[in-house]
Coordinates of C-alpha atoms and ligand atoms in Angstrom, one line a residue:
X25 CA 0.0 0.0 0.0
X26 CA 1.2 3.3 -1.5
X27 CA 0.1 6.3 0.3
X28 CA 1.0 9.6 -0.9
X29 CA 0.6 12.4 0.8
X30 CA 1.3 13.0 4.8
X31 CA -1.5 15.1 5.6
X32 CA -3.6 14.5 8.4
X33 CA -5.5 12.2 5.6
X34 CA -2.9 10.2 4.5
X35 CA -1.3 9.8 8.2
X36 CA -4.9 8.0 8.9
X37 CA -5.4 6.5 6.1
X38 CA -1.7 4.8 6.6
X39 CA -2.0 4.6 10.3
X40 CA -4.8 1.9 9.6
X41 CA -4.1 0.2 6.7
X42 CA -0.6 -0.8 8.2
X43 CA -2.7 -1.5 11.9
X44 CA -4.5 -4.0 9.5
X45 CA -1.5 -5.9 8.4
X46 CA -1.2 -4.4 4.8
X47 CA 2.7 -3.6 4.2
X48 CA 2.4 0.4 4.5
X49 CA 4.8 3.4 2.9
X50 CA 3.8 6.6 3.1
X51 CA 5.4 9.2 1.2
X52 CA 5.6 13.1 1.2
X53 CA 7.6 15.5 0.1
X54 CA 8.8 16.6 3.7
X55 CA 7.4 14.0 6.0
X56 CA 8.8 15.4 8.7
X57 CA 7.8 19.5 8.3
X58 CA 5.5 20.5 11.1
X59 CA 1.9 21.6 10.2
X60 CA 1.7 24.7 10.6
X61 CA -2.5 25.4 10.0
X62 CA -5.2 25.4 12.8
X63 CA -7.4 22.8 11.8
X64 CA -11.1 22.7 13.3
X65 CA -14.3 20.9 12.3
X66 CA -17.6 20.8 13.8
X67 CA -17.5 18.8 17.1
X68 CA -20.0 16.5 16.3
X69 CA -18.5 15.2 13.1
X70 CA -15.4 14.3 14.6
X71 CA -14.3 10.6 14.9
X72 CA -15.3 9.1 18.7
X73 CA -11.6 7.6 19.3
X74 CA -10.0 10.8 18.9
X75 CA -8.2 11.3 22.0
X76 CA -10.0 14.7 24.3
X77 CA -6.5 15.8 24.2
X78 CA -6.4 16.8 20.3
X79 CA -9.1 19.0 20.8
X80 CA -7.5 22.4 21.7
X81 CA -10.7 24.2 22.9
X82 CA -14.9 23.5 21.9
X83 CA -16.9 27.1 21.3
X84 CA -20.7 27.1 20.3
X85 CA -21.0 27.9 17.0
X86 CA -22.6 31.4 15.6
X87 CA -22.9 33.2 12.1
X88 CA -24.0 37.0 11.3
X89 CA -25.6 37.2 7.7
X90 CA -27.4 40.3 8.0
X91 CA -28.9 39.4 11.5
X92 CA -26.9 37.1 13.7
X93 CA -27.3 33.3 14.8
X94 CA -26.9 30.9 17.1
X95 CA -26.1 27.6 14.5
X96 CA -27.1 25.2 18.0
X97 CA -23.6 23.0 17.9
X98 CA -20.2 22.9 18.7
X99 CA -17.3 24.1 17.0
X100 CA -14.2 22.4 17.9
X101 CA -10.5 23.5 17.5
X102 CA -7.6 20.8 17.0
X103 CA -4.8 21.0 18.5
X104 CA -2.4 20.4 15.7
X105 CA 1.0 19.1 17.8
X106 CA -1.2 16.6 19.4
X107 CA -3.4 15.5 16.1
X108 CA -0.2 14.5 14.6
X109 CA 1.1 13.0 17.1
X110 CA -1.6 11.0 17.7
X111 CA -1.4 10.2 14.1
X112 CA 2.7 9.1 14.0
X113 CA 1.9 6.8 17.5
X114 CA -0.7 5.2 15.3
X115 CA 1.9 5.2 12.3
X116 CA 4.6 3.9 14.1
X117 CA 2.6 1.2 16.0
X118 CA 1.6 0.0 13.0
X119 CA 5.1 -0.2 11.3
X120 CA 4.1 2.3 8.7
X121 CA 7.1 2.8 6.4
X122 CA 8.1 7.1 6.0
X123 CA 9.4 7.7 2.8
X124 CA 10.6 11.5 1.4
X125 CA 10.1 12.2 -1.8
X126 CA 8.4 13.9 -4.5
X127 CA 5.8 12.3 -6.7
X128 CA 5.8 13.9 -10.6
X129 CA 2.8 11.3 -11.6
X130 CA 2.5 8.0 -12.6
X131 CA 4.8 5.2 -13.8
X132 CA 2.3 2.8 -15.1
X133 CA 0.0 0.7 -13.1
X134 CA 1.4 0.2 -9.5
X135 CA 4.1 2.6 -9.6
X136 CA 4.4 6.4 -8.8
X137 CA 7.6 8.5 -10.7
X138 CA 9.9 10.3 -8.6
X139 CA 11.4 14.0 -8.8
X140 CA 14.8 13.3 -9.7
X141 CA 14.4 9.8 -11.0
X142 CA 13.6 6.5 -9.6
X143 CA 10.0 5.0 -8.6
X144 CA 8.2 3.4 -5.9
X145 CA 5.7 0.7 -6.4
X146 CA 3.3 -1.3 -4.8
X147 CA 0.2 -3.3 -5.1
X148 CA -2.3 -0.4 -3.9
X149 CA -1.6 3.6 -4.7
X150 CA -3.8 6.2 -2.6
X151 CA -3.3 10.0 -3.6
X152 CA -3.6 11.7 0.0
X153 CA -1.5 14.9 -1.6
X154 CA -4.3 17.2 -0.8
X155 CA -5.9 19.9 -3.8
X156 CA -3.2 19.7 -6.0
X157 CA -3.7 16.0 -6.5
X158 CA 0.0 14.9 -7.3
X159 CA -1.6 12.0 -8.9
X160 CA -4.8 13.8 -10.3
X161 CA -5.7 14.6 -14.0
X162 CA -6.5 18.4 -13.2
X163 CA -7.1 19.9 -16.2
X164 CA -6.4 23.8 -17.7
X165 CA -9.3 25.3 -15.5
X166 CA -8.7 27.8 -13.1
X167 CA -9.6 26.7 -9.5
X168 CA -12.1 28.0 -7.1
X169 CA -10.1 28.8 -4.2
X170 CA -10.8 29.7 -0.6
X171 CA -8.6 32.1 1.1
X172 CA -7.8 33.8 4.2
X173 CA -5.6 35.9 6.1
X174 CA -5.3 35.5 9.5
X175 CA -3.9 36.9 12.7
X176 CA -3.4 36.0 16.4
X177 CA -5.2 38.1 19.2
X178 CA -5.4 37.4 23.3
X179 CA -9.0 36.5 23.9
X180 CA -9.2 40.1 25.5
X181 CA -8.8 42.1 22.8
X182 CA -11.3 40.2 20.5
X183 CA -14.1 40.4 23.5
X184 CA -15.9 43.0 21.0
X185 CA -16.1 40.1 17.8
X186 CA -16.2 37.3 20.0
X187 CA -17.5 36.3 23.4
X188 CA -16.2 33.8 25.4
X189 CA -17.1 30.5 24.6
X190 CA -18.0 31.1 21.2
X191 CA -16.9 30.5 17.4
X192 CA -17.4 32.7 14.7
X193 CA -18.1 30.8 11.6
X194 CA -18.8 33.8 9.5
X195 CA -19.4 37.5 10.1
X196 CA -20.6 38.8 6.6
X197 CA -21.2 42.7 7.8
X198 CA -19.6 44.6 5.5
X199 CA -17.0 46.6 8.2
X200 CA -14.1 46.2 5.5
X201 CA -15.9 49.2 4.0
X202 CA -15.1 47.9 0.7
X203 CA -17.0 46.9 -2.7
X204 CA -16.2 44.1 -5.0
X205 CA -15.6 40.1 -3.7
X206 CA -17.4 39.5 -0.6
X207 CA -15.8 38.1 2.5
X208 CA -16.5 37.5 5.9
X209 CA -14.4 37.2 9.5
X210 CA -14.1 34.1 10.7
X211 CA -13.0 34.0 14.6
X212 CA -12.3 30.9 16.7
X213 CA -11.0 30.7 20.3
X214 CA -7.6 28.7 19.6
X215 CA -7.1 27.7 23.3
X216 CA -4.4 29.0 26.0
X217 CA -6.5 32.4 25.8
X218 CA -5.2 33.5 22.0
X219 CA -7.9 33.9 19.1
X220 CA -7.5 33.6 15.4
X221 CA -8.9 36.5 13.3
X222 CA -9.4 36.0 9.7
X223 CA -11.0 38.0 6.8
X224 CA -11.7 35.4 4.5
X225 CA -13.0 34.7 0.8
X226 CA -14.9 31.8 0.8
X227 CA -14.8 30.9 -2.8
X228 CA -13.5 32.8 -5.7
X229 CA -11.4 31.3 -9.5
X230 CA -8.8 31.8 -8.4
X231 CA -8.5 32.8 -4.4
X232 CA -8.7 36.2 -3.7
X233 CA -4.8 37.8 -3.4
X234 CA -3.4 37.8 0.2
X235 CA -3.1 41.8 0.1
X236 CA -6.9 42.5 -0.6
X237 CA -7.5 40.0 2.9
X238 CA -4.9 41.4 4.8
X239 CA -5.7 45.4 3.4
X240 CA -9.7 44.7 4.6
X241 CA -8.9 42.2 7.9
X242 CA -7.0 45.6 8.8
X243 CA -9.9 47.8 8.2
X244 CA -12.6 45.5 9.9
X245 CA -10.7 45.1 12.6
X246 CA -9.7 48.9 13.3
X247 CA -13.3 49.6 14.0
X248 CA -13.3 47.5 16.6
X249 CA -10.0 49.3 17.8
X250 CA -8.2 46.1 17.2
X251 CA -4.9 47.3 15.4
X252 CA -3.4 44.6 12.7
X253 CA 0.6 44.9 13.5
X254 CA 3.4 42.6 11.5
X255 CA 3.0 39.4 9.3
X256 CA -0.1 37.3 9.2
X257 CA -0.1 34.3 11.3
X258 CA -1.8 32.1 9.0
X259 CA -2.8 32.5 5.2
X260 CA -5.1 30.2 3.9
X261 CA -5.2 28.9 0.3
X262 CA -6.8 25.9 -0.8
X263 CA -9.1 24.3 -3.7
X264 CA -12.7 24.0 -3.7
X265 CA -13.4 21.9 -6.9
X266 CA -10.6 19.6 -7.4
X267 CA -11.9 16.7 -9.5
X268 CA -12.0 13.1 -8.6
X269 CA -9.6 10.7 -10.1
X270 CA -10.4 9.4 -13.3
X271 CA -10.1 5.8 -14.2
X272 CA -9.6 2.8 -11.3
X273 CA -5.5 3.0 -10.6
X274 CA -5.5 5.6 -8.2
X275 CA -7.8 6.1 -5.1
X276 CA -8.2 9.9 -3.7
X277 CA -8.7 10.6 -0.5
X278 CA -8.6 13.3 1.9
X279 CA -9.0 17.2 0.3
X280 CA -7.4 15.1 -2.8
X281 CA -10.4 13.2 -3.4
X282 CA -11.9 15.4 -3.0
X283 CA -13.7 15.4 0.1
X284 CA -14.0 18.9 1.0
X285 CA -17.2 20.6 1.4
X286 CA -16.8 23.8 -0.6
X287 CA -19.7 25.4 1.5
X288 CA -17.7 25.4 4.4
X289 CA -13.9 24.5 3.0
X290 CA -13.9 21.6 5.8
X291 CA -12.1 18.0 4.9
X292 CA -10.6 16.8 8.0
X293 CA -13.0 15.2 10.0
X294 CA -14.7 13.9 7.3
X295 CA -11.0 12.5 6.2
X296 CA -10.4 11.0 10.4
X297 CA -13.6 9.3 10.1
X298 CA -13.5 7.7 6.7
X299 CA -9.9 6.1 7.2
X300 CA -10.7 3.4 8.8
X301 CA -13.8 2.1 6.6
X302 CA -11.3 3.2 4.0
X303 CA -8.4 0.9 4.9
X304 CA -11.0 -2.3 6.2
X305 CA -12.1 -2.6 2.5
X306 CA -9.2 -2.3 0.9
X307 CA -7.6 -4.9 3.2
X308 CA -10.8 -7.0 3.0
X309 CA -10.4 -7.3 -1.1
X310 CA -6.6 -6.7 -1.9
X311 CA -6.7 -10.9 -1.8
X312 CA -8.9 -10.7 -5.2
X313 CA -6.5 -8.1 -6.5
X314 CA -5.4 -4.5 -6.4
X315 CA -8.6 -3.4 -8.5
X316 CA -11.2 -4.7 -6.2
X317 CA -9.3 -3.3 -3.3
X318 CA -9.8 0.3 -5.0
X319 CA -13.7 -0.3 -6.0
X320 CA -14.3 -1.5 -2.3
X321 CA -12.2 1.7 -1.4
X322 CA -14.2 3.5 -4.2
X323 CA -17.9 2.3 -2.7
X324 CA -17.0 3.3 1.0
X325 CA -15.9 6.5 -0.2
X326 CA -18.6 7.5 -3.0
X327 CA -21.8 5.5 -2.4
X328 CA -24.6 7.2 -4.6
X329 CA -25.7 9.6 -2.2
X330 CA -21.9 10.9 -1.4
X331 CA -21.6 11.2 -5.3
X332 CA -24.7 12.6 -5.7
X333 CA -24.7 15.2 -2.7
X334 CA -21.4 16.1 -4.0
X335 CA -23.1 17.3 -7.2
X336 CA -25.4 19.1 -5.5
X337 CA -22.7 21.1 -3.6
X338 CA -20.4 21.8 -7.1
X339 CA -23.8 23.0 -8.1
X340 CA -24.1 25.4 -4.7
X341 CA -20.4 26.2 -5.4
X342 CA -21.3 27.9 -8.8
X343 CA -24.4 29.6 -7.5
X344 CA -22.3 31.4 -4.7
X345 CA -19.5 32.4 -7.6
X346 CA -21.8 33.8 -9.8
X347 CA -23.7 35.1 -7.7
X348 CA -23.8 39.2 -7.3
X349 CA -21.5 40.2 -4.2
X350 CA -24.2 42.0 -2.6
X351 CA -26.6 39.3 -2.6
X352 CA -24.1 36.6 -0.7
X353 CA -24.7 37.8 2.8
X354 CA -28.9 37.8 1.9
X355 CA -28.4 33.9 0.4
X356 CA -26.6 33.4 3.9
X357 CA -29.0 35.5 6.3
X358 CA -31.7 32.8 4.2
X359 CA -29.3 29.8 5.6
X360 CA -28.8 30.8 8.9
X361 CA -32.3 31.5 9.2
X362 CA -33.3 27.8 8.2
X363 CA -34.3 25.1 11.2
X364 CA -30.5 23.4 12.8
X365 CA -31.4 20.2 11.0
X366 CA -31.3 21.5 7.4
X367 CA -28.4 23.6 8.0
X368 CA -26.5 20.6 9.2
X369 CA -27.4 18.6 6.5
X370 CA -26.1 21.1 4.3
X371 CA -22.9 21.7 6.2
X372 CA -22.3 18.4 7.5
X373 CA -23.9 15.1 5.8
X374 CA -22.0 14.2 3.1
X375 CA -24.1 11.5 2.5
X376 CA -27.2 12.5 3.4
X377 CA -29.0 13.0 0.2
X378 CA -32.7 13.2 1.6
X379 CA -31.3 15.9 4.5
X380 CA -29.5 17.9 1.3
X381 CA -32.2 18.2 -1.0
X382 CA -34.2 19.0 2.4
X383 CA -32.2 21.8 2.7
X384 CA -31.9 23.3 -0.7
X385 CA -35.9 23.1 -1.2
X386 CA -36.2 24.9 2.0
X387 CA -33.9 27.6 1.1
X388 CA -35.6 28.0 -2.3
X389 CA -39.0 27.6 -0.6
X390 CA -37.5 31.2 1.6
X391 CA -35.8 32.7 -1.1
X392 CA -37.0 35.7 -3.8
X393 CA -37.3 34.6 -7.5
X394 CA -34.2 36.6 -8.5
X395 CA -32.2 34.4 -5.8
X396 CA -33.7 31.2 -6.9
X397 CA -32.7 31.8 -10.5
X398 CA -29.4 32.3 -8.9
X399 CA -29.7 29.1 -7.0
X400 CA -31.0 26.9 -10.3
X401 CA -29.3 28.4 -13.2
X402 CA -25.9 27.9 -12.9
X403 CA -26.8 24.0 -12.7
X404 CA -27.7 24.4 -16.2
X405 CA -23.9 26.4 -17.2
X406 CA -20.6 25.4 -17.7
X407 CA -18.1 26.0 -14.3
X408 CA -18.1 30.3 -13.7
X409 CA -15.5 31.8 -15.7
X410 CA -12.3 32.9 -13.8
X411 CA -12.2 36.5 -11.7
X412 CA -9.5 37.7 -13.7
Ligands
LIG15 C1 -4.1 27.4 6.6 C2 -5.2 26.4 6.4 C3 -6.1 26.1 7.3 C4 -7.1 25.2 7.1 N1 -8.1 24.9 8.1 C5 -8.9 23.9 8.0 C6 -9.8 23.6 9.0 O1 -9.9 24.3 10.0 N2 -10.7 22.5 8.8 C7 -10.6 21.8 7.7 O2 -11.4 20.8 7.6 N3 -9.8 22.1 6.7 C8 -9.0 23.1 6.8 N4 -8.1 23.4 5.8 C9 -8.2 22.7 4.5 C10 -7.1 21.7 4.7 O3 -6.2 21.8 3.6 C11 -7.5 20.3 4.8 O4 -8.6 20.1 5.5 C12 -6.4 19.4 5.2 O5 -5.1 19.9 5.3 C13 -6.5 18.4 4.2 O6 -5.7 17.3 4.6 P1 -5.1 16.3 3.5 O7 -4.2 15.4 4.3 O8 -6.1 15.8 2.6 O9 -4.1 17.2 2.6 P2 -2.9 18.2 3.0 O10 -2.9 18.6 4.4 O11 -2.9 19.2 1.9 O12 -1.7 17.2 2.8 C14 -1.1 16.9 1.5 C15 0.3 16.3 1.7 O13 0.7 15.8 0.5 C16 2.1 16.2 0.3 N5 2.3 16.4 -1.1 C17 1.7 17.2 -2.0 N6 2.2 17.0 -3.2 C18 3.1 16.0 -3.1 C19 3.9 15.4 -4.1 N7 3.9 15.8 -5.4 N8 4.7 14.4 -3.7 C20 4.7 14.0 -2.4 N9 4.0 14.6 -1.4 C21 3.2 15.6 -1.8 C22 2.2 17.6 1.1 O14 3.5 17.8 1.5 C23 1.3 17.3 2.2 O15 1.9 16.8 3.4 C24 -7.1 24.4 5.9 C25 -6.2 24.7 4.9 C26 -5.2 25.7 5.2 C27 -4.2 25.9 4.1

């Protein structure tokens, strides 16, 4: 088993194919760089056997659209030392092979081509190498791209954005004071009394440049008297709409599957979770060959609903690009304003098919014509054209 890719989804995809016997190498580029982004997901959607200690802190979750709301669940924050940590004990228990290197593509069935020659091969091959898909077919399009720019305040100072206790999981009031791409302040208690701040885009082809965050994240912030000082402390760029993997030689998984939700940009619980249904099928049908070990990885990972809620939120994903910058925070203030369950259908059940279209027909049932064209059109066009 080839797993490429030593993000938290590959380290737990690894982790438990190599805990189920299967001969394991996982290989990255630098396996041993720390990770240096805060990672959080919605409590709830967490795995059960994560340890307590990887969570850093737990907030209740809130939004502001044009009025503000309580979204009725937890929000939890990772602590990252301690996520991979847990994640290399589970490695190393297992005898999971570490491997650097850096993969250019393929080299034929079974076998992955190295930067500066030489290949590794193996029976199974899993691209865990996150949006850019080292292994993927992306083709010429431009991506959709979330973005932020972030920066690190003591809980004190952000008492006027954020109570204690709480997580902002979007503030879309305009106190940027600027026109043009809409973005919103996200703000989560980190633990240890700090706070992250960050103005962020949450879709755009391509992200929105790191000056245009930082240049409003400033501005928001100084009317709240919170002054913006030095370098960020974490810049977030990442794609929304990576495609799957074409053909059955190479499995996806993690963001590189693509398993992110582009509503909210999340991936890694769903990633924590999945590994080990992941790695029991795989290990279950590698004795009847490497490709039934990849469809039974393929049916755990994409049963119809997954493939077809996925759709469905590619579909979302062009609405909110097309849609007209002013009209985002009125499409959210219709969200917010929807009962807890269809919200966290939307946000959370990527398999959920029934709770999805729940959802969507609700917010459609709420919205004005001109929004539900919005909503409906763009599932009849091509992908939005880039924001060039
Ligand atoms: C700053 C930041 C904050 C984020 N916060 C959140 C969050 O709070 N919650 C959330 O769910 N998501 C968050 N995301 C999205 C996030 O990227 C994913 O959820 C998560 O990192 C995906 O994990 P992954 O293992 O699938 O991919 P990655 O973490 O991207 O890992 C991919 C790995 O593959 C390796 N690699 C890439 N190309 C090659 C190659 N050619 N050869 C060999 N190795 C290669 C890389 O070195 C890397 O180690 C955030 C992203 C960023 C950038």
């Amino acid at each position: 088993m080839l797993v490429v890719g030593g993000g938290p989804a590959g380290r737990a995809l690894a982790a438990e194919t190599g805990r189920l016997g299967l001969r394991t190498v996982l290989l990255d580029q630098a396996p041993d760089a720390p990770w240096r982004h805060t990672y959080g997901s919605w409590a709830d959607e967490l795995p059960p056997g994560l340890p307590p200690s990887v969570v850093a802190a737990r907030a209740l979750g809130r939004a502001v659209a044009r009025r503000e709301h309580q979204l009725g669940w937890a929000y939890a924050v990772l602590d990252v030392p301690a996520l991979r940590a847990h994640l290399d004990a589970g490695m190393a228990a297992a005898e999971v092979t570490v491997r650097a290197g850096r993969v250019i593509g393929r080299a034929g069935p079974g076998a992955v081509a190295l930067a500066g020659g030489g290949e590794v091969r193996a029976r199974v091959v899993v691209d865990a190498g996150g949006g850019r898909q080292p292994l993927g077919s992306a083709g010429g399009r431009v991506p959709a791209e979330q973005a932020a720019y972030g920066v690190l305040v003591d809980a004190d100072t952000a008492a006027g954005l954020l109570a204690p206790g709480q997580a902002l999981f979007m503030d879309w009031r305009p106190d940027h004071g600027e026109p043009g791409p809409p973005t919103f302040l996200y703000a989560v208690p980190l633990g240890g009394g700090s706070v992250l701040l960050e103005e962020t885009s949450l879709a755009r082809r391509p992200g929105l440049p790191m000056p245009v965050l930082r240049r409003r994240l400033t501005a928001r912030l100084a009317r709240h008297g919170i002054r913006v000082a030095g370098a960020a402390d974490e810049r977030v760029l990442f794609r929304l709409d990576a495609p799957r993997h074409r053909g059955r030689t190479t499995l996806g998984f993690g963001a590189a599957a693509p398993l992110v939700n582009p509503a909210s940009g999340f991936s890694l619980a769903a990633s924590l979770r999945l590994a080990p249904a992941v790695a029991r099928a795989v290990a279950a049908r590698l004795p009847d060959g490497p490709d039934r070990a990849l469809d039974a990885a393929r049916e755990v990972l994409w049963p119809p609903a997954a493939r077809a809620v996925h759709r469905l939120r590619r579909v979302g994903l062009e609405a909110v690009l097309r849609m007209p910058p002013q009209r985002v925070p009125d499409f959210f203030e219709l969200f917010f304003a929807l009962p807890e369950h269809r919200r966290w259908a939307y946000l959370a059940g990527r398999d959920d098919l029934r709770g999805h279209l729940g959802a969507m027909a609700a917010l459609f049932a709420a919205a004005d014509w001109p929004l539900r064209a919005r909503l409906v059109v763009p599932a009849l066009l091509p992908p939005s054209p880039a924001h060039l």
